[in-house]
Coordinates of C-alpha atoms and ligand atoms in Angstrom, one line a residue:
Chain A
M15 CA -156.5 17.7 -31.1
S16 CA -157.0 14.0 -30.8
D17 CA -158.7 12.0 -28.1
L18 CA -156.7 10.2 -25.5
F19 CA -157.3 6.8 -24.0
V20 CA -157.8 6.7 -20.3
T21 CA -159.0 4.1 -17.9
L22 CA -161.0 5.5 -15.0
R23 CA -161.6 3.3 -12.0
I24 CA -164.9 4.3 -10.6
N25 CA -166.5 2.6 -7.5
G26 CA -164.1 -0.3 -8.0
T27 CA -164.8 -0.9 -11.7
D28 CA -162.5 0.1 -14.6
H29 CA -164.0 2.1 -17.5
A30 CA -161.9 2.5 -20.6
L31 CA -162.7 5.7 -22.5
S32 CA -161.4 7.7 -25.4
L33 CA -161.7 11.4 -24.3
D34 CA -160.8 14.9 -25.5
P35 CA -158.3 16.1 -22.9
R36 CA -160.6 19.1 -22.2
V37 CA -163.2 16.8 -20.6
T38 CA -163.4 17.4 -16.8
L39 CA -163.7 14.5 -14.5
L40 CA -167.3 15.8 -13.7
D41 CA -168.3 15.7 -17.4
A42 CA -166.6 12.3 -17.9
L43 CA -168.7 10.9 -15.0
R44 CA -172.0 12.5 -16.1
E45 CA -171.9 12.7 -19.8
H46 CA -169.7 9.8 -20.8
L47 CA -170.3 7.2 -18.1
H48 CA -173.8 8.4 -16.9
F49 CA -173.0 8.5 -13.3
T50 CA -175.5 11.3 -12.9
G51 CA -175.5 11.3 -9.1
T52 CA -172.6 13.7 -9.1
K53 CA -174.1 17.2 -9.9
K54 CA -172.9 20.2 -11.8
G55 CA -173.7 23.5 -10.0
C56 CA -171.3 26.2 -10.8
D57 CA -168.5 24.4 -12.8
Q58 CA -166.0 26.7 -11.0
G59 CA -165.2 25.1 -7.7
Q60 CA -167.6 27.4 -5.8
C61 CA -170.5 25.1 -4.8
G62 CA -169.3 21.6 -4.0
A63 CA -172.2 19.8 -5.9
C64 CA -169.6 17.9 -7.9
T65 CA -167.7 16.6 -4.9
V66 CA -166.3 13.0 -5.3
L67 CA -163.6 11.1 -3.5
V68 CA -160.3 10.4 -5.3
N69 CA -158.0 8.0 -3.5
G70 CA -160.2 8.6 -0.4
R71 CA -160.0 12.4 -0.5
R72 CA -162.7 14.8 -1.5
I73 CA -162.2 17.1 -4.5
N74 CA -164.3 19.2 -6.8
S75 CA -164.6 17.1 -10.0
C76 CA -165.4 20.2 -12.1
L77 CA -161.8 21.6 -11.6
T78 CA -159.8 18.6 -12.7
L79 CA -159.3 16.8 -16.1
A80 CA -160.5 13.2 -16.5
V81 CA -157.2 12.3 -18.2
M82 CA -155.3 13.3 -15.1
H83 CA -157.0 10.4 -13.1
E84 CA -155.6 7.3 -14.8
G85 CA -155.1 4.7 -12.0
D86 CA -156.9 6.7 -9.3
E87 CA -159.6 5.2 -7.2
I88 CA -162.7 7.4 -7.8
Q89 CA -165.7 7.1 -5.6
T90 CA -169.1 8.7 -6.4
I91 CA -172.4 8.7 -4.5
E92 CA -173.4 5.6 -6.6
G93 CA -170.5 3.7 -5.0
L94 CA -171.3 4.8 -1.4
G95 CA -174.5 2.9 -0.8
T96 CA -177.4 1.4 -2.7
P97 CA -181.1 2.0 -2.3
E98 CA -181.3 -1.3 -0.4
H99 CA -178.1 -0.8 1.6
L100 CA -177.7 2.9 2.3
H101 CA -174.5 4.2 3.7
P102 CA -175.0 5.5 7.3
M103 CA -174.5 9.1 6.0
Q104 CA -177.2 8.6 3.4
Q105 CA -179.5 7.1 6.0
A106 CA -178.9 10.0 8.4
F107 CA -179.6 12.6 5.7
L108 CA -183.0 10.8 5.1
E109 CA -183.8 10.6 8.8
R110 CA -182.9 14.3 9.5
D111 CA -184.4 15.6 6.3
G112 CA -181.0 17.0 5.2
Y113 CA -182.3 18.4 1.9
Q114 CA -185.2 19.9 0.1
C115 CA -184.7 19.8 -3.7
G116 CA -181.8 17.4 -3.3
Y117 CA -179.5 18.9 -5.9
C118 CA -176.6 19.6 -3.6
T119 CA -177.2 16.4 -1.6
P120 CA -174.8 13.9 -3.3
G121 CA -172.0 16.5 -2.9
Q122 CA -173.0 17.2 0.7
I123 CA -172.9 13.5 1.5
M124 CA -169.6 12.8 -0.2
S125 CA -168.1 15.8 1.5
A126 CA -169.6 14.8 4.9
V127 CA -168.0 11.3 4.7
A128 CA -164.7 12.9 4.0
V129 CA -165.0 15.5 6.8
L130 CA -165.4 12.8 9.4
D131 CA -162.3 11.1 8.0
E132 CA -160.3 14.3 8.0
I133 CA -161.2 15.1 11.6
E134 CA -160.3 11.5 12.5
R135 CA -156.9 11.9 10.7
G136 CA -156.3 15.1 12.7
V137 CA -156.4 17.5 9.7
P138 CA -156.8 21.0 11.2
S139 CA -159.4 23.6 10.1
H140 CA -159.8 27.4 10.3
V141 CA -161.7 27.0 13.6
T142 CA -159.3 24.6 15.3
H143 CA -158.3 26.7 18.3
D144 CA -155.1 24.9 19.1
I145 CA -153.5 24.3 15.8
G146 CA -150.9 21.9 17.3
A147 CA -153.6 19.6 18.8
P148 CA -155.9 17.1 17.2
P149 CA -159.1 18.9 16.1
P150 CA -162.2 18.2 18.3
L151 CA -165.3 16.7 16.8
S152 CA -167.7 19.6 17.3
D153 CA -170.6 21.3 15.5
E154 CA -168.3 24.3 14.9
E155 CA -165.6 22.1 13.2
V156 CA -168.2 20.3 11.1
R157 CA -169.8 23.5 10.0
E158 CA -166.5 25.1 8.9
R159 CA -165.4 22.0 7.1
M160 CA -168.7 21.8 5.2
S161 CA -168.3 25.4 3.9
G162 CA -167.3 24.3 0.5
N163 CA -170.8 22.8 -0.1
L164 CA -173.5 25.3 -0.7
C165 CA -177.2 24.5 -0.4
R166 CA -179.6 26.8 -2.2
C167 CA -182.5 25.4 -0.2
S168 CA -180.5 26.2 3.0
A169 CA -180.9 22.8 4.6
Y170 CA -177.8 23.5 6.6
P171 CA -179.1 22.9 10.2
N172 CA -180.4 19.4 9.2
I173 CA -177.2 18.6 7.3
I174 CA -175.2 19.3 10.4
A175 CA -177.6 17.2 12.5
A176 CA -177.3 14.3 10.1
I177 CA -173.5 14.5 10.1
R178 CA -173.5 14.7 13.9
D179 CA -175.7 11.6 14.1
V180 CA -173.2 9.6 12.2
S181 CA -170.3 11.0 14.1
G182 CA -172.0 10.0 17.4
G183 CA -172.1 13.5 18.7
A184 CA -174.9 15.8 19.9
A185 CA -176.5 18.1 17.4
Chain B
M28 CA -162.1 25.9 -23.8
K29 CA -159.5 26.0 -26.5
A30 CA -158.1 22.6 -27.5
F31 CA -154.7 21.6 -26.1
S32 CA -152.3 18.7 -26.1
Y33 CA -151.9 16.8 -22.8
D34 CA -148.8 15.1 -21.6
R35 CA -148.1 13.6 -18.2
A36 CA -144.5 14.2 -17.4
G37 CA -142.5 11.4 -15.6
S38 CA -139.6 13.5 -14.4
V39 CA -138.7 17.1 -13.8
N40 CA -136.4 17.1 -16.8
E41 CA -139.1 15.7 -19.1
A42 CA -141.5 18.3 -17.7
L43 CA -139.1 21.1 -18.5
Q44 CA -138.5 19.7 -22.0
L45 CA -142.2 19.6 -22.7
A46 CA -142.7 23.1 -21.3
A47 CA -140.0 24.5 -23.5
R48 CA -142.6 24.5 -26.4
P49 CA -144.3 27.8 -27.1
D50 CA -147.6 28.4 -25.2
A51 CA -147.1 25.4 -22.9
K52 CA -148.2 25.5 -19.3
F53 CA -147.8 23.2 -16.3
I54 CA -150.9 21.9 -14.6
A55 CA -150.7 21.0 -10.9
G56 CA -154.0 21.0 -8.9
G57 CA -155.7 22.7 -11.8
T58 CA -158.0 24.6 -9.5
N59 CA -157.0 28.0 -10.8
L60 CA -155.8 27.2 -14.3
L61 CA -158.9 25.2 -15.4
D62 CA -161.2 27.8 -14.1
L63 CA -159.4 30.4 -16.2
M64 CA -159.2 28.1 -19.2
K65 CA -163.0 27.6 -19.2
L66 CA -163.4 31.3 -19.4
G67 CA -160.7 31.7 -22.2
I68 CA -158.5 33.8 -20.0
E69 CA -155.8 31.2 -20.1
A70 CA -155.4 29.3 -23.4
P71 CA -152.4 27.1 -23.3
V72 CA -151.7 25.0 -26.5
H73 CA -149.8 22.4 -24.5
L74 CA -150.6 21.2 -20.9
V75 CA -147.9 19.4 -19.0
D76 CA -149.2 17.5 -16.0
I77 CA -146.7 17.6 -13.2
N78 CA -148.6 15.7 -10.6
R79 CA -146.5 12.5 -10.8
L80 CA -143.0 13.9 -10.4
G81 CA -142.7 12.9 -6.7
L82 CA -142.3 16.6 -5.7
D83 CA -144.8 16.0 -2.9
T84 CA -142.7 15.6 0.2
I85 CA -141.6 17.9 3.0
E86 CA -138.0 17.3 4.0
P87 CA -135.8 18.8 6.7
T88 CA -132.9 21.0 5.4
A89 CA -129.3 20.9 6.6
E90 CA -129.9 24.4 8.0
G91 CA -132.7 23.2 10.2
G92 CA -135.6 24.4 8.0
L93 CA -138.0 22.6 5.8
R94 CA -138.1 22.1 2.0
I95 CA -141.7 21.8 0.8
G96 CA -142.1 20.1 -2.6
A97 CA -143.9 22.2 -5.2
L98 CA -146.7 19.6 -5.4
V99 CA -147.4 19.2 -1.7
R100 CA -151.1 19.8 -1.4
N101 CA -152.3 22.8 0.8
A102 CA -154.3 20.3 3.0
D103 CA -151.2 18.2 3.6
L104 CA -149.0 21.1 4.3
A105 CA -151.4 22.5 6.8
A106 CA -151.8 19.1 8.5
D107 CA -148.0 18.5 8.8
M108 CA -147.1 18.5 12.5
R109 CA -143.8 20.3 11.9
I110 CA -145.6 23.1 10.2
R111 CA -148.4 23.3 12.8
R112 CA -145.8 23.4 15.6
D113 CA -143.0 25.5 14.2
Y114 CA -144.6 27.6 11.4
A115 CA -148.1 28.0 12.8
V116 CA -148.8 31.2 10.8
L117 CA -148.4 29.1 7.6
A118 CA -150.8 26.3 8.8
R119 CA -153.3 29.0 9.9
A120 CA -153.1 30.9 6.6
L121 CA -153.6 27.6 4.6
V122 CA -156.7 26.5 6.5
S123 CA -158.2 30.0 6.1
G124 CA -158.1 29.6 2.3
A125 CA -160.6 28.1 -0.1
S126 CA -162.5 24.9 1.0
G127 CA -161.6 21.4 2.1
Q128 CA -162.1 20.1 -1.4
L129 CA -159.9 22.7 -3.0
R130 CA -157.1 22.4 -0.4
N131 CA -156.9 18.7 -1.2
K132 CA -156.0 19.6 -4.8
A133 CA -154.3 23.0 -4.5
T134 CA -150.5 22.8 -4.5
T135 CA -147.7 24.9 -3.0
A136 CA -146.5 26.2 -6.3
G137 CA -150.0 26.6 -7.8
N138 CA -151.1 28.6 -4.8
L139 CA -148.2 31.1 -5.2
L140 CA -149.0 31.4 -8.9
Q141 CA -152.8 31.8 -8.7
R142 CA -154.0 34.9 -10.5
T143 CA -156.0 37.9 -9.2
R144 CA -159.7 37.8 -8.4
C145 CA -160.3 41.3 -9.8
P146 CA -163.8 41.0 -11.2
Y147 CA -162.8 42.7 -14.5
F148 CA -159.9 40.3 -15.0
Y149 CA -162.6 37.6 -15.0
N150 CA -164.9 39.5 -17.3
T151 CA -163.6 39.1 -20.8
D152 CA -165.9 41.8 -22.1
M153 CA -164.1 44.5 -20.1
P154 CA -160.7 46.2 -20.6
C155 CA -158.0 44.8 -18.4
N156 CA -154.2 45.4 -18.7
K157 CA -153.4 42.3 -16.9
R158 CA -155.5 40.1 -19.2
R159 CA -154.9 42.1 -22.4
P160 CA -151.9 44.4 -22.1
G161 CA -152.6 47.9 -23.3
S162 CA -156.4 47.5 -23.2
G163 CA -156.9 49.7 -20.1
C164 CA -158.1 49.1 -16.6
A165 CA -161.8 48.8 -16.0
A166 CA -161.3 48.7 -12.2
I167 CA -159.9 52.2 -12.0
G168 CA -163.1 54.3 -11.9
G169 CA -165.1 51.0 -11.7
L170 CA -166.2 48.8 -8.8
S171 CA -163.0 48.6 -6.8
H172 CA -164.1 47.8 -3.2
N173 CA -162.1 44.7 -3.1
L174 CA -159.0 45.9 -4.9
G175 CA -155.6 47.2 -3.8
V176 CA -154.4 50.3 -1.9
L177 CA -150.7 49.7 -1.8
G178 CA -148.1 48.9 -4.4
I179 CA -150.6 49.5 -7.2
S180 CA -150.1 51.6 -10.4
D181 CA -152.1 53.6 -12.9
A182 CA -152.2 50.4 -15.0
C183 CA -153.5 48.0 -12.4
I184 CA -154.9 48.1 -8.9
A185 CA -155.5 44.3 -8.4
T186 CA -154.5 42.4 -5.3
H187 CA -152.8 39.0 -5.0
P188 CA -155.4 36.6 -3.6
S189 CA -153.2 34.0 -1.8
D190 CA -153.3 33.6 1.9
M191 CA -150.4 31.1 2.0
A192 CA -148.1 33.6 0.2
V193 CA -148.6 36.2 3.0
A194 CA -147.5 33.7 5.6
L195 CA -144.5 32.6 3.5
R196 CA -143.5 36.2 3.1
V197 CA -143.5 36.8 6.9
L198 CA -141.5 33.6 7.4
D199 CA -138.9 34.7 4.7
A200 CA -139.3 31.6 2.6
T201 CA -137.4 31.1 -0.7
V202 CA -138.7 29.7 -3.9
E203 CA -136.6 27.1 -5.7
I204 CA -136.9 27.3 -9.5
A205 CA -135.6 24.9 -12.2
G206 CA -135.2 25.8 -15.9
A207 CA -134.7 23.9 -19.1
R208 CA -131.1 25.2 -19.4
G209 CA -129.9 23.4 -16.3
A210 CA -129.0 25.6 -13.3
A211 CA -131.6 25.8 -10.6
R212 CA -132.0 29.2 -8.8
T213 CA -133.7 30.4 -5.7
V214 CA -135.7 33.6 -5.3
P215 CA -136.7 35.0 -1.9
M216 CA -140.4 35.5 -1.4
A217 CA -139.7 39.2 -1.1
D218 CA -138.7 39.3 -4.8
F219 CA -141.0 36.5 -6.2
H220 CA -144.1 38.6 -6.9
R221 CA -143.7 41.8 -8.9
L222 CA -145.4 45.1 -8.6
P223 CA -147.6 45.9 -11.6
G224 CA -146.0 49.2 -12.8
E225 CA -146.6 49.5 -16.5
T226 CA -146.6 45.7 -17.0
P227 CA -149.3 44.1 -14.8
H228 CA -149.4 41.0 -16.9
L229 CA -145.9 40.1 -15.6
E230 CA -146.6 38.9 -12.2
T231 CA -143.7 36.9 -10.8
A232 CA -140.0 36.3 -11.2
L233 CA -140.7 33.0 -13.0
R234 CA -139.4 33.0 -16.6
E235 CA -141.0 31.3 -19.5
G236 CA -140.7 27.5 -19.2
E237 CA -139.4 27.6 -15.7
M238 CA -140.8 25.4 -13.0
I239 CA -141.1 25.8 -9.2
V240 CA -139.7 22.7 -7.6
A241 CA -139.8 23.6 -3.9
V242 CA -140.4 26.3 -1.4
T243 CA -137.9 26.4 1.5
L244 CA -138.6 27.6 5.0
P245 CA -135.6 28.8 7.2
P246 CA -135.2 27.4 10.7
P247 CA -138.2 28.1 13.0
M248 CA -138.1 31.6 14.3
G249 CA -140.4 30.9 17.3
G250 CA -142.5 33.7 18.7
T251 CA -146.3 33.6 18.7
Q252 CA -147.7 33.3 15.2
I253 CA -151.1 34.5 14.1
Y254 CA -152.9 34.7 10.8
R255 CA -156.0 36.8 11.0
K256 CA -158.3 37.1 8.0
V257 CA -161.3 39.3 7.4
R258 CA -163.7 38.4 4.6
E259 CA -167.2 39.0 3.5
R260 CA -168.5 35.8 5.0
A261 CA -167.4 33.5 7.8
S262 CA -165.7 30.9 5.6
Y263 CA -164.8 30.1 2.0
A264 CA -164.1 33.6 0.7
F265 CA -161.0 35.5 -0.3
A266 CA -159.4 38.0 2.1
T267 CA -160.6 41.6 2.3
V268 CA -157.7 42.2 4.6
S269 CA -155.4 39.7 6.3
V270 CA -152.5 39.9 8.7
A271 CA -149.7 37.4 9.2
L272 CA -147.9 38.2 12.4
V273 CA -145.0 37.0 14.5
A274 CA -145.1 38.5 18.0
R275 CA -142.9 38.1 21.0
E276 CA -143.8 39.2 24.5
G277 CA -146.7 41.3 23.2
R278 CA -144.6 43.1 20.6
I279 CA -144.7 42.9 16.9
E280 CA -141.7 41.2 15.5
R281 CA -142.7 40.7 11.9
V282 CA -145.8 41.4 9.9
A283 CA -147.2 41.1 6.4
F284 CA -150.6 42.1 5.0
G285 CA -152.8 40.3 2.5
G286 CA -155.7 41.8 0.5
L287 CA -154.1 45.2 0.2
A288 CA -151.5 44.9 -2.5
P289 CA -150.4 43.0 -5.7
K290 CA -148.1 41.0 -3.5
P291 CA -147.9 40.0 0.2
W292 CA -147.2 43.3 1.8
R293 CA -144.4 43.0 4.4
V294 CA -143.8 46.0 6.7
D295 CA -140.4 46.6 8.2
A296 CA -141.4 48.6 11.2
N297 CA -141.8 47.9 14.9
G298 CA -143.4 49.5 17.8
S299 CA -147.1 49.6 18.7
A300 CA -149.8 48.2 16.4
G301 CA -150.7 51.9 15.6
E302 CA -147.2 52.8 14.7
V303 CA -146.7 49.8 12.5
A304 CA -150.0 50.5 10.8
D305 CA -149.0 54.1 10.2
A306 CA -145.7 53.0 8.6
A307 CA -147.5 50.4 6.5
L308 CA -150.2 52.6 5.2
A309 CA -148.3 55.8 4.7
G310 CA -148.1 55.4 0.9
A311 CA -151.6 54.1 0.5
R312 CA -153.6 55.2 -2.6
P313 CA -157.2 54.1 -2.0
T314 CA -160.0 54.5 -4.5
P315 CA -163.3 56.1 -3.6
D316 CA -164.6 52.5 -3.0
N317 CA -161.9 50.9 -0.9
G318 CA -160.7 53.5 1.6
Y319 CA -162.3 51.4 4.3
K320 CA -159.4 48.9 3.9
L321 CA -157.1 51.4 5.7
D322 CA -159.1 51.4 8.9
L323 CA -159.8 47.7 8.5
A324 CA -156.1 46.9 8.2
R325 CA -155.4 49.0 11.3
R326 CA -158.0 47.2 13.3
T327 CA -157.1 43.8 12.0
L328 CA -153.4 44.3 13.0
A329 CA -154.5 45.5 16.5
A330 CA -156.8 42.4 16.8
A331 CA -154.0 40.1 15.6
L332 CA -151.7 41.5 18.2
A333 CA -154.4 41.0 20.9
D334 CA -154.7 37.4 19.7
A335 CA -151.0 37.0 20.2
V336 CA -151.0 38.5 23.7
R337 CA -153.9 36.2 24.6
L338 CA -152.1 33.1 23.3
E339 CA -148.9 34.0 25.1
A340 CA -150.9 34.6 28.4
G341 CA -152.5 31.1 28.0
R342 CA -149.1 29.3 27.7
Ligands
FAD428 C1 -163.9 28.9 -5.1 C2 -162.5 29.2 -4.8 C3 -162.1 29.8 -3.6 C4 -160.8 30.0 -3.2 N1 -160.5 30.7 -2.1 C5 -159.2 30.9 -1.8 C6 -158.8 31.6 -0.6 O1 -159.6 32.0 0.2 N2 -157.5 31.9 -0.4 C7 -156.5 31.5 -1.2 O2 -155.3 31.7 -1.0 N3 -156.8 30.8 -2.4 C8 -158.1 30.5 -2.7 N4 -158.4 29.9 -3.8 C9 -157.4 29.7 -4.8 C10 -156.7 28.4 -4.6 O3 -155.9 28.4 -3.5 C11 -155.8 28.2 -5.9 O4 -156.7 27.9 -7.0 C12 -154.8 27.1 -5.8 O5 -153.9 27.3 -4.7 C13 -154.0 26.9 -7.1 O6 -153.2 25.8 -7.0 P1 -153.2 24.6 -8.1 O7 -152.2 23.6 -7.7 O8 -154.6 24.1 -8.2 O9 -152.8 25.4 -9.3 P2 -153.0 25.2 -10.9 O10 -154.4 25.7 -11.2 O11 -152.7 23.9 -11.3 O12 -151.9 26.2 -11.5 C14 -152.0 27.6 -11.3 C15 -150.9 28.3 -12.1 O13 -149.6 27.9 -11.6 C16 -148.8 27.2 -12.7 N5 -148.0 26.2 -12.0 C17 -148.5 25.3 -11.1 N6 -147.5 24.5 -10.6 C18 -146.4 25.1 -11.1 C19 -145.0 24.8 -10.9 N7 -144.6 23.8 -10.1 N8 -144.1 25.5 -11.6 C20 -144.5 26.5 -12.5 N9 -145.8 26.8 -12.7 C21 -146.7 26.1 -12.0 C22 -149.8 26.8 -13.7 O14 -149.3 26.7 -14.9 C23 -150.9 27.8 -13.6 O15 -150.5 28.9 -14.3 C24 -159.8 29.6 -4.1 C25 -160.1 29.0 -5.3 C26 -161.4 28.7 -5.6 C27 -161.7 28.0 -6.9
SF4_429 S1 -157.1 46.2 -11.7 FE1 -155.7 45.0 -12.9 S2 -156.7 43.0 -13.1 FE2 -158.3 44.5 -12.5 S3 -159.1 45.3 -14.5 FE3 -157.4 46.7 -13.8 S4 -155.7 45.8 -15.0 FE4 -157.2 44.2 -14.9
FES430 S1 -169.8 22.2 -9.9 FE1 -167.9 21.8 -9.0 S2 -167.9 23.1 -7.3 FE2 -169.7 23.7 -8.3
FES431 S1 -181.3 20.7 -1.0 FE1 -181.7 22.1 -2.6 S2 -179.7 22.9 -2.9 FE2 -179.4 21.8 -1.1

């Protein structure tokens, strides 16, 4: 079937594309627009390597179609910081050694930024003991909320430490 | 993935018109449908995007309950203060499912309609009556440690994977459905999911081309509400067994199980946790692989009741 025209707004810039409707947001980013910071791990929503922010909320870009995102604000790791001006979360991952091979890292960082925002907005999690109260900013909360991002190198302790540095808490 | 046409519907009516074509499907969050389309297990010819219909609000009803739009995201439903205060079992069930990323996309309707996680349903090289009617069931006599023990049939022993649905069942929610030929209808959660019988490919009361527009909760029933989920890792896994419980003064008032059956398994029994478990599991038909679920269900119910007692004592 024929391609569709779609304009994707990525990191504040519009990109006009003609796409087969089957193209996922992940493949549009990587293969069509060469934003290769966003990674493909499982392509099934199981690993989190493809995490991006859409209208400020984290999603798995492998389980959504690009044509569904006309008009949305999409943010990738490339839009978070630059090598000269790292985002505080990127800086913290560097300082805490929050990775080994680095493949999962862009997804981890995008997710981590969203996790702190979700806690701030009061979104509960599975480990929120009092579901009616605002969730605390704790290691336990951060760990649970990061469970959608797998790390084959198992850099988990340092990832949590990095996120806690940015959140101003103890690791 | 098979090619398909894509349309973004602007209204419920337009969506229903577009879905009246043969082999059309709605796409909401896409987190289950696209996964299955990549594997060729679902192959719609037309996709109708229903994300921009404005069905994403939670409104009070005249009866004192809440009407949840079909497109309300699982994360937003779990975060809603009314849900957290008055329907805690639902908030708890929602946050026990999937991951933060997935809950931001997954919708109320899509969650109800998600398909089983039976490994043979996912493996297109294997026989599966649900995926290919009449082809047989590879799970019976195969690896079945995660499959069902209640409500199953000789054609299919799969479970329904949703956590949210178990909570909606215990709360006696109703599903509001719209069809191309006008009249909307409502189906209680009790009747929404079907048992497999001879036709495991027919999973719900939804008819071809029909759309879920909302799920309605009756007025809050109070009590102490617990959702306890046992899974193979601490987070981000489907339920092996789960219990949605409403208790009052240390006694079980309502209970439903997840992970045991092709639909949320409500038990109409009261008494001690042991007595309720006996009643629930009386007709169980475990395979050689999944008999452990009977003991686990028993212990999970006892633990959920203990959680409730602890919560009540802390108030
Ligand atoms: C890695 C992973 C882990 C998961 N873990 C859990 C878990 O632990 N617990 C759990 O409960 N779930 C879990 N899920 C499943 C997840 O909850 C579902 O994928 C999600 O709820 C589906 O919602 P959706 O809006 O994305 O549906 P979609 O994928 O958009 O749609 C699913 C089906 O519903 C139909 N549909 C959607 N909306 C409507 C409507 N309004 N009317 C009629 N038909 C409609 C579609 O046509 C499709 O057939 C997991 C998923 C993944 C990928
Ligand atoms: S249990 Fe059901 S879903 Fe699994 S292989 Fe058998 S028929 Fe298919
Ligand atoms: S690539 Fe999207 S979750 Fe793994
Ligand atoms: S750093 Fe290698 S996968 Fe996480």
